[in-house]
Every structure is written in structure tokens, then in C-alpha cells.
Coordinates of N, CA and C in Angstrom, one line a residue:
G29 N -150.2 -53.5 -9.3 CA -150.8 -52.2 -9.5 C -150.0 -51.1 -8.8
G30 N -149.6 -51.4 -7.5 CA -148.9 -50.3 -6.8 C -147.5 -49.9 -7.4
G31 N -146.8 -50.9 -7.9 CA -145.5 -50.6 -8.6 C -145.7 -49.7 -9.8
I32 N -146.8 -50.0 -10.5 CA -147.1 -49.2 -11.7 C -147.5 -47.7 -11.2
C33 N -148.2 -47.6 -10.1 CA -148.5 -46.3 -9.6 C -147.2 -45.5 -9.2
L34 N -146.3 -46.2 -8.6 CA -145.0 -45.6 -8.2 C -144.3 -45.1 -9.5
Y35 N -144.3 -45.9 -10.5 CA -143.6 -45.6 -11.8 C -144.3 -44.3 -12.4
I36 N -145.6 -44.3 -12.4 CA -146.3 -43.2 -13.0 C -146.0 -41.9 -12.2
A37 N -146.0 -42.0 -10.9 CA -145.6 -40.9 -10.0 C -144.3 -40.3 -10.4
M38 N -143.3 -41.2 -10.7 CA -142.0 -40.7 -11.0 C -141.8 -40.2 -12.4
T39 N -142.6 -40.7 -13.3 CA -142.4 -40.3 -14.7 C -143.4 -39.2 -15.2
L40 N -144.6 -39.1 -14.5 CA -145.6 -38.1 -14.9 C -145.8 -37.1 -13.7
R41 N -144.8 -36.6 -13.2 CA -144.9 -35.8 -11.9 C -145.9 -34.6 -12.1
D42 N -145.9 -34.0 -13.2 CA -146.8 -32.9 -13.4 C -148.3 -33.3 -13.5
R43 N -148.6 -34.5 -13.6 CA -150.0 -35.0 -13.8 C -150.5 -35.7 -12.5
V44 N -149.6 -36.0 -11.6 CA -150.0 -36.8 -10.4 C -149.8 -35.9 -9.2
S45 N -150.8 -35.6 -8.4 CA -150.6 -34.7 -7.2 C -150.5 -35.5 -5.9
K46 N -151.1 -36.7 -5.8 CA -151.0 -37.6 -4.7 C -151.0 -39.0 -5.1
V47 N -150.4 -39.9 -4.3 CA -150.3 -41.3 -4.7 C -150.6 -42.1 -3.4
V48 N -151.5 -43.2 -3.7 CA -151.8 -44.2 -2.7 C -151.4 -45.5 -3.2
V49 N -150.7 -46.3 -2.5 CA -150.4 -47.7 -2.9 C -150.7 -48.6 -1.8
F50 N -151.1 -49.8 -2.1 CA -151.5 -50.9 -1.2 C -150.5 -52.0 -1.3
A51 N -149.6 -52.1 -0.4 CA -148.6 -53.2 -0.3 C -148.0 -53.6 -1.7
P52 N -147.4 -52.6 -2.4 CA -146.9 -52.8 -3.7 C -145.7 -53.8 -3.7
T53 N -145.6 -54.5 -4.8 CA -144.4 -55.3 -5.0 C -143.4 -54.3 -5.6
C54 N -142.8 -53.6 -4.7 CA -141.9 -52.5 -5.1 C -140.4 -53.0 -5.2
Y55 N -140.1 -54.2 -4.7 CA -138.8 -54.8 -4.8 C -139.0 -56.3 -5.2
R56 N -138.0 -56.9 -5.7 CA -138.1 -58.3 -6.0 C -138.5 -59.1 -4.7
L57 N -139.4 -60.1 -4.9 CA -139.8 -60.9 -3.7 C -138.7 -61.9 -3.4
P58 N -138.4 -62.1 -2.1 CA -137.3 -62.9 -1.7 C -137.5 -64.4 -1.7
F59 N -138.6 -64.9 -2.3 CA -139.0 -66.3 -2.2 C -139.5 -66.7 -3.5
V60 N -139.5 -68.0 -3.7 CA -140.2 -68.6 -4.9 C -141.7 -68.6 -4.7
G61 N -142.4 -67.9 -5.5 CA -143.8 -67.8 -5.3 C -144.5 -68.1 -6.6
L62 N -145.8 -67.8 -6.6 CA -146.6 -68.1 -7.8 C -146.1 -67.4 -9.0
H63 N -145.5 -66.2 -8.9 CA -145.0 -65.5 -10.0 C -143.8 -66.2 -10.7
H64 N -143.0 -67.0 -9.9 CA -142.0 -67.8 -10.5 C -142.5 -69.0 -11.2
V65 N -143.5 -69.6 -10.6 CA -144.1 -70.8 -11.2 C -144.8 -70.5 -12.5
L66 N -145.6 -69.4 -12.5 CA -146.2 -69.0 -13.7 C -145.2 -68.7 -14.8
A67 N -144.1 -68.1 -14.5 CA -143.1 -67.8 -15.5 C -142.6 -69.1 -16.2
L68 N -142.7 -70.2 -15.6 CA -142.2 -71.5 -16.2 C -143.3 -72.2 -16.9
D69 N -144.5 -71.7 -16.8 CA -145.7 -72.5 -17.3 C -146.0 -72.2 -18.7
E70 N -145.1 -72.7 -19.6 CA -145.3 -72.5 -21.0 C -146.5 -73.2 -21.6
S71 N -146.9 -74.3 -21.0 CA -148.1 -75.0 -21.5 C -149.4 -74.4 -21.1
G72 N -149.3 -73.6 -20.0 CA -150.6 -73.1 -19.5 C -151.3 -74.0 -18.6
L73 N -150.7 -75.2 -18.3 CA -151.4 -76.1 -17.4 C -151.6 -75.6 -16.0
I74 N -150.6 -75.0 -15.4 CA -150.7 -74.4 -14.1 C -151.7 -73.3 -14.0
A75 N -151.6 -72.4 -15.0 CA -152.5 -71.3 -15.1 C -154.0 -71.8 -15.2
S76 N -154.2 -72.9 -15.9 CA -155.6 -73.4 -16.0 C -156.1 -73.9 -14.7
I77 N -155.2 -74.6 -13.9 CA -155.5 -75.1 -12.6 C -155.8 -73.9 -11.7
M78 N -155.1 -72.8 -11.8 CA -155.3 -71.7 -10.9 C -156.7 -71.0 -11.0
T79 N -157.4 -71.3 -12.1 CA -158.8 -70.7 -12.2 C -159.9 -71.6 -11.5
S80 N -159.5 -72.7 -11.0 CA -160.5 -73.5 -10.3 C -160.8 -72.9 -8.9
R81 N -162.0 -73.1 -8.5 CA -162.5 -72.5 -7.2 C -161.6 -72.9 -6.0
W82 N -161.2 -74.1 -5.9 CA -160.3 -74.5 -4.8 C -159.0 -73.8 -4.8
A83 N -158.4 -73.6 -6.0 CA -157.2 -72.8 -6.1 C -157.4 -71.3 -5.8
V84 N -158.5 -70.8 -6.3 CA -158.8 -69.4 -6.0 C -159.0 -69.2 -4.5
R85 N -159.7 -70.1 -3.9 CA -160.0 -70.0 -2.4 C -158.7 -70.1 -1.7
Y86 N -157.8 -71.0 -2.1 CA -156.5 -71.2 -1.4 C -155.7 -69.9 -1.6
G87 N -155.7 -69.3 -2.8 CA -154.9 -68.1 -3.0 C -155.5 -66.9 -2.2
L88 N -156.8 -66.8 -2.1 CA -157.3 -65.7 -1.3 C -157.0 -65.9 0.2
K89 N -157.0 -67.2 0.7 CA -156.7 -67.4 2.1 C -155.2 -67.1 2.4
M90 N -154.4 -67.1 1.4 CA -153.0 -66.7 1.5 C -152.9 -65.2 1.7
Q91 N -153.9 -64.5 1.1 CA -153.8 -63.0 1.1 C -154.6 -62.4 2.2
Y92 N -155.5 -63.1 2.9 CA -156.3 -62.6 3.9 C -155.8 -63.0 5.3
F93 N -155.9 -62.2 6.3 CA -155.6 -62.5 7.7 C -156.8 -63.2 8.3
N94 N -158.0 -62.6 8.1 CA -159.2 -63.1 8.7 C -159.9 -64.1 7.7
M95 N -159.8 -65.4 7.9 CA -160.3 -66.4 6.9 C -161.8 -66.3 6.8
D96 N -162.5 -65.8 7.7 CA -164.0 -65.6 7.6 C -164.3 -64.7 6.5
K97 N -163.4 -63.8 6.1 CA -163.7 -62.9 5.0 C -163.6 -63.5 3.6
V98 N -163.1 -64.7 3.5 CA -163.0 -65.4 2.3 C -164.3 -66.2 2.1
T99 N -165.3 -65.5 1.6 CA -166.6 -66.1 1.4 C -166.7 -66.8 0.1
E100 N -167.8 -67.6 -0.1 CA -168.0 -68.3 -1.3 C -168.3 -67.2 -2.4
T101 N -168.9 -66.1 -2.1 CA -169.2 -65.1 -3.0 C -167.9 -64.4 -3.5
L102 N -167.0 -64.2 -2.6 CA -165.7 -63.6 -3.0 C -164.9 -64.6 -3.9
V103 N -164.9 -65.8 -3.5 CA -164.2 -66.9 -4.3 C -164.8 -66.9 -5.7
A104 N -166.1 -66.9 -5.8 CA -166.8 -66.9 -7.1 C -166.5 -65.7 -8.0
E105 N -166.4 -64.5 -7.4 CA -166.1 -63.3 -8.1 C -164.7 -63.4 -8.7
Y106 N -163.7 -63.8 -7.9 CA -162.4 -63.9 -8.4 C -162.2 -65.1 -9.4
A107 N -162.9 -66.2 -9.2 CA -162.8 -67.3 -10.1 C -163.4 -66.9 -11.4
E108 N -164.5 -66.2 -11.4 CA -165.2 -65.8 -12.7 C -164.2 -64.9 -13.5
A109 N -163.6 -64.0 -12.8 CA -162.7 -63.0 -13.5 C -161.5 -63.8 -14.1
L110 N -160.9 -64.7 -13.3 CA -159.8 -65.5 -13.8 C -160.1 -66.5 -14.9
A111 N -161.4 -66.9 -15.0 CA -161.8 -67.9 -16.0 C -162.1 -67.3 -17.3
K112 N -162.1 -66.0 -17.4 CA -162.4 -65.3 -18.7 C -161.3 -65.7 -19.7
P113 N -161.7 -65.9 -21.0 CA -160.7 -66.2 -22.0 C -159.6 -65.2 -22.0
G114 N -158.4 -65.8 -21.9 CA -157.1 -65.0 -22.0 C -156.7 -64.3 -20.7
A115 N -157.5 -64.4 -19.6 CA -157.2 -63.7 -18.4 C -155.8 -64.2 -17.8
M116 N -155.7 -65.5 -17.7 CA -154.5 -66.1 -17.2 C -153.3 -65.8 -18.1
D117 N -153.5 -65.8 -19.4 CA -152.4 -65.5 -20.3 C -151.9 -64.1 -20.0
V118 N -152.8 -63.2 -19.8 CA -152.4 -61.8 -19.5 C -151.6 -61.7 -18.2
L119 N -152.1 -62.4 -17.2 CA -151.4 -62.4 -15.9 C -150.0 -63.0 -16.1
V120 N -149.9 -64.1 -16.8 CA -148.5 -64.7 -17.0 C -147.6 -63.7 -17.7
R121 N -148.1 -63.2 -18.8 CA -147.2 -62.2 -19.6 C -146.9 -61.0 -18.8
M122 N -147.8 -60.5 -18.0 CA -147.6 -59.3 -17.2 C -146.5 -59.6 -16.1
N123 N -146.7 -60.8 -15.5 CA -145.7 -61.2 -14.5 C -144.3 -61.4 -15.1
N124 N -144.2 -62.0 -16.2 CA -142.9 -62.2 -16.8 C -142.3 -60.9 -17.2
D125 N -143.0 -60.0 -17.7 CA -142.5 -58.7 -18.1 C -142.2 -57.7 -16.9
Y126 N -142.9 -57.9 -15.8 CA -142.8 -57.0 -14.7 C -141.4 -57.1 -14.0
F127 N -141.0 -58.2 -13.7 CA -139.7 -58.4 -13.0 C -138.5 -58.4 -14.0
S128 N -138.2 -57.2 -14.4 CA -137.2 -57.0 -15.5 C -136.1 -56.1 -15.0
K129 N -135.1 -55.8 -15.9 CA -134.1 -54.8 -15.6 C -134.7 -53.5 -15.3
E130 N -135.7 -53.1 -16.0 CA -136.4 -51.8 -15.8 C -137.0 -51.8 -14.4
F131 N -137.5 -52.9 -14.0 CA -138.1 -53.0 -12.6 C -137.0 -52.7 -11.6
D132 N -135.9 -53.4 -11.8 CA -134.8 -53.2 -10.8 C -134.3 -51.7 -10.8
D133 N -134.2 -51.1 -12.0 CA -133.8 -49.7 -12.1 C -134.8 -48.8 -11.4
M134 N -136.1 -49.1 -11.6 CA -137.2 -48.3 -11.0 C -137.1 -48.4 -9.5
S135 N -136.8 -49.6 -9.0 CA -136.8 -49.8 -7.5 C -135.7 -49.1 -6.8
Q136 N -134.7 -48.6 -7.6 CA -133.6 -47.9 -7.1 C -133.9 -46.4 -7.2
S137 N -135.0 -46.0 -7.7 CA -135.3 -44.5 -7.9 C -136.5 -44.0 -7.1
Y138 N -137.0 -44.8 -6.2 CA -138.2 -44.3 -5.4 C -137.9 -43.0 -4.7
R139 N -136.7 -42.8 -4.3 CA -136.4 -41.5 -3.5 C -136.7 -40.3 -4.4
N140 N -136.9 -40.5 -5.7 CA -137.2 -39.3 -6.6 C -138.7 -39.0 -6.6
I141 N -139.5 -39.8 -5.9 CA -141.0 -39.4 -5.8 C -141.1 -38.2 -4.9
Q142 N -141.8 -37.2 -5.5 CA -141.9 -35.9 -4.8 C -143.3 -35.7 -4.2
Q143 N -144.3 -36.3 -4.9 CA -145.7 -36.2 -4.5 C -145.9 -36.8 -3.1
P144 N -147.0 -36.3 -2.4 CA -147.3 -37.0 -1.1 C -147.7 -38.4 -1.5
L145 N -147.2 -39.3 -0.7 CA -147.4 -40.8 -0.9 C -147.9 -41.4 0.3
M146 N -149.1 -42.1 0.2 CA -149.6 -42.9 1.4 C -149.4 -44.4 1.0
I147 N -148.7 -45.0 1.9 CA -148.4 -46.5 1.7 C -149.2 -47.2 2.7
V148 N -150.1 -48.1 2.2 CA -151.0 -48.8 3.1 C -150.6 -50.3 3.1
W149 N -150.4 -50.9 4.3 CA -150.0 -52.3 4.4 C -150.7 -53.0 5.5
G150 N -151.1 -54.2 5.3 CA -151.7 -55.1 6.3 C -150.6 -55.6 7.2
D151 N -150.8 -55.6 8.5 CA -149.8 -56.1 9.5 C -149.5 -57.6 9.4
H152 N -150.4 -58.3 8.7 CA -150.2 -59.8 8.5 C -150.1 -60.1 7.0
D153 N -149.5 -59.3 6.3 CA -149.3 -59.5 4.8 C -148.4 -60.7 4.6
G154 N -148.9 -61.8 4.1 CA -148.1 -62.9 3.8 C -147.6 -63.0 2.4
I155 N -147.9 -62.0 1.6 CA -147.5 -62.0 0.2 C -146.3 -61.1 -0.1
V156 N -146.4 -59.8 0.3 CA -145.3 -58.9 0.2 C -144.9 -58.4 1.6
P157 N -143.6 -58.6 2.0 CA -143.2 -58.3 3.4 C -143.4 -56.8 3.7
L158 N -143.9 -56.6 5.0 CA -144.0 -55.3 5.5 C -142.7 -54.5 5.4
E159 N -141.6 -55.1 5.5 CA -140.3 -54.5 5.5 C -140.2 -53.7 4.2
Y160 N -140.8 -54.1 3.1 CA -140.8 -53.4 1.8 C -141.5 -52.0 2.0
G161 N -142.6 -52.0 2.7 CA -143.3 -50.8 2.9 C -142.5 -49.8 3.8
E162 N -141.8 -50.4 4.8 CA -141.0 -49.6 5.7 C -139.8 -49.0 4.9
T163 N -139.2 -49.8 4.1 CA -138.1 -49.3 3.3 C -138.6 -48.2 2.3
L164 N -139.7 -48.4 1.6 CA -140.2 -47.4 0.7 C -140.5 -46.1 1.5
H165 N -141.1 -46.2 2.7 CA -141.4 -45.1 3.5 C -140.2 -44.3 3.8
Q166 N -139.1 -45.0 4.2 CA -137.8 -44.3 4.5 C -137.2 -43.6 3.3
L167 N -137.4 -44.1 2.1 CA -136.9 -43.5 0.9 C -137.6 -42.3 0.4
V168 N -138.9 -42.3 0.6 CA -139.8 -41.2 0.0 C -140.0 -40.2 1.2
S169 N -139.4 -39.1 1.1 CA -139.5 -38.1 2.2 C -140.9 -37.6 2.5
N170 N -141.7 -37.5 1.4 CA -143.1 -37.0 1.6 C -144.1 -38.2 1.7
S171 N -143.8 -39.2 2.5 CA -144.7 -40.3 2.6 C -145.1 -40.6 4.0
R172 N -146.2 -41.3 4.1 CA -146.7 -41.8 5.3 C -147.0 -43.3 5.2
L173 N -146.7 -44.1 6.2 CA -147.0 -45.5 6.2 C -148.1 -45.8 7.1
E174 N -149.2 -46.4 6.6 CA -150.3 -46.7 7.4 C -150.4 -48.3 7.5
I175 N -150.3 -48.8 8.7 CA -150.3 -50.2 8.9 C -151.7 -50.6 9.4
I176 N -152.4 -51.4 8.6 CA -153.7 -51.8 9.0 C -153.7 -53.1 9.8
Q177 N -154.2 -52.9 11.1 CA -154.2 -54.0 12.0 C -155.1 -55.2 11.6
C178 N -154.7 -56.4 11.9 CA -155.5 -57.6 11.7 C -155.9 -57.7 10.2
S179 N -155.0 -57.5 9.3 CA -155.2 -57.5 7.9 C -154.1 -58.1 7.1
G180 N -154.4 -58.7 6.0 CA -153.4 -59.4 5.2 C -153.1 -58.4 4.0
H181 N -152.8 -59.1 2.8 CA -152.3 -58.3 1.7 C -153.4 -57.4 1.1
I182 N -154.6 -57.8 1.1 CA -155.7 -57.0 0.5 C -156.5 -56.2 1.6
S183 N -155.8 -55.3 2.2 CA -156.3 -54.6 3.4 C -157.6 -53.8 3.0
Y184 N -157.6 -53.2 1.8 CA -158.8 -52.4 1.4 C -160.0 -53.2 1.3
Q185 N -159.9 -54.5 1.0 CA -161.1 -55.4 1.0 C -161.4 -56.0 2.4
E186 N -160.3 -56.3 3.1 CA -160.5 -57.0 4.4 C -160.9 -56.0 5.5
R187 N -160.4 -54.8 5.5 CA -160.7 -53.8 6.5 C -161.1 -52.5 6.0
P188 N -162.1 -52.4 5.2 CA -162.5 -51.1 4.6 C -162.9 -50.1 5.6
E189 N -163.4 -50.5 6.8 CA -163.8 -49.6 7.8 C -162.5 -48.8 8.4
L190 N -161.3 -49.4 8.2 CA -160.1 -48.7 8.6 C -159.4 -48.0 7.5
V191 N -159.5 -48.6 6.3 CA -158.8 -48.0 5.1 C -159.5 -46.8 4.6
N192 N -160.9 -46.9 4.4 CA -161.6 -45.8 3.7 C -161.4 -44.5 4.4
P193 N -161.5 -44.4 5.8 CA -161.3 -43.1 6.4 C -159.8 -42.5 6.1
L194 N -158.9 -43.4 6.1 CA -157.5 -43.0 5.7 C -157.4 -42.4 4.3
L195 N -158.1 -43.0 3.4 CA -158.2 -42.5 2.0 C -158.8 -41.2 1.9
L196 N -160.0 -41.1 2.6 CA -160.7 -39.8 2.6 C -159.9 -38.7 3.2
D197 N -159.2 -38.9 4.3 CA -158.3 -37.9 4.9 C -157.2 -37.5 4.0
F198 N -156.5 -38.5 3.4 CA -155.3 -38.3 2.6 C -155.7 -37.6 1.3
L199 N -156.7 -38.0 0.6 CA -157.0 -37.5 -0.7 C -157.9 -36.2 -0.6
G200 N -158.6 -36.1 0.6 CA -159.5 -35.0 0.8 C -158.8 -33.6 0.6

């Protein structure tokens, strides 16, 4: 979602006044991850396994710093969404299309973002390296980088008491 927000900010400048992104995959990831595995999953077998509760729980624990926040309710909500017909197919197709030549071109153009940009990152993000946020912040002159303490990749869910005031201040 964050990479798409950055793209919209660059291409629809007259329609976007401010931008907030949460740990966006704004550069290619330096490791083999789920996105690589799903790209090879022509049969859909891996995707079908990913909708099981144990796999969803494991995935969420990779994205959170505080494991106590990964509740059975949270796991159930994510598992239900992923189990909907066609949901994993959409994620696989989106993943395969996202990391493209156009993505690489876009990631070289972030310095063209003119709108105020708030970049929010968890200090313990194990999915997208914090260095990506620091690099993005350096490239976009009108940006601010907010690092959320004791938080993983989904800082807005894990630490809403810290994130929400930042959003209200920035967007206010």
C-alpha cells in the first residue's frame, strides 16, 4: 500500500496534499521472502497453506514486535480475510506484478515527491528494513521520519497510542 501511495503522490501531485506511509516496500527487498515463494507457486498449494490459522499466526508474529498483541481474534480476522475465494490469487498476482521494471523506475524517482510526507516505521520491523525509511526520508526533502518504539512492521495496529497522535498532528 505505501509504495502505491508514493506512486500516486508522484503522478497526481495536484490531487494529493499530504502523504503518510507505513514502512512501505519502496525498494526491492534484499532477501528471499514470502513474495518470492508466492511468485513460484503456480499450483496455488503454498497460497492455500498460507490461509491456515497456524500460518497466519506465524506471519503475524513475524510482523509484530510484541507477541502478546497477536491474539486469537487478530489471527481469526486475518485468516478469514485470506480464506475468501480468490483472495490469495489476488495477492499472488499483485505481488508478481509489483516488483517490475516500473517499480524499479519508480524507486529512482522518490526525490520528485513534493508534498509533505510522513514516513512511519517500527523500530523492530523484521519485514522491511528501517534503512529503507531512512533512505526515503533523505531523498524526499519535505518529509519527516517517525520511528515507533517497541513496534514491528504494523506499527499502526501494534502501537496506535503512539501512531494516532502523529497522524492527527500531521494531517490536522
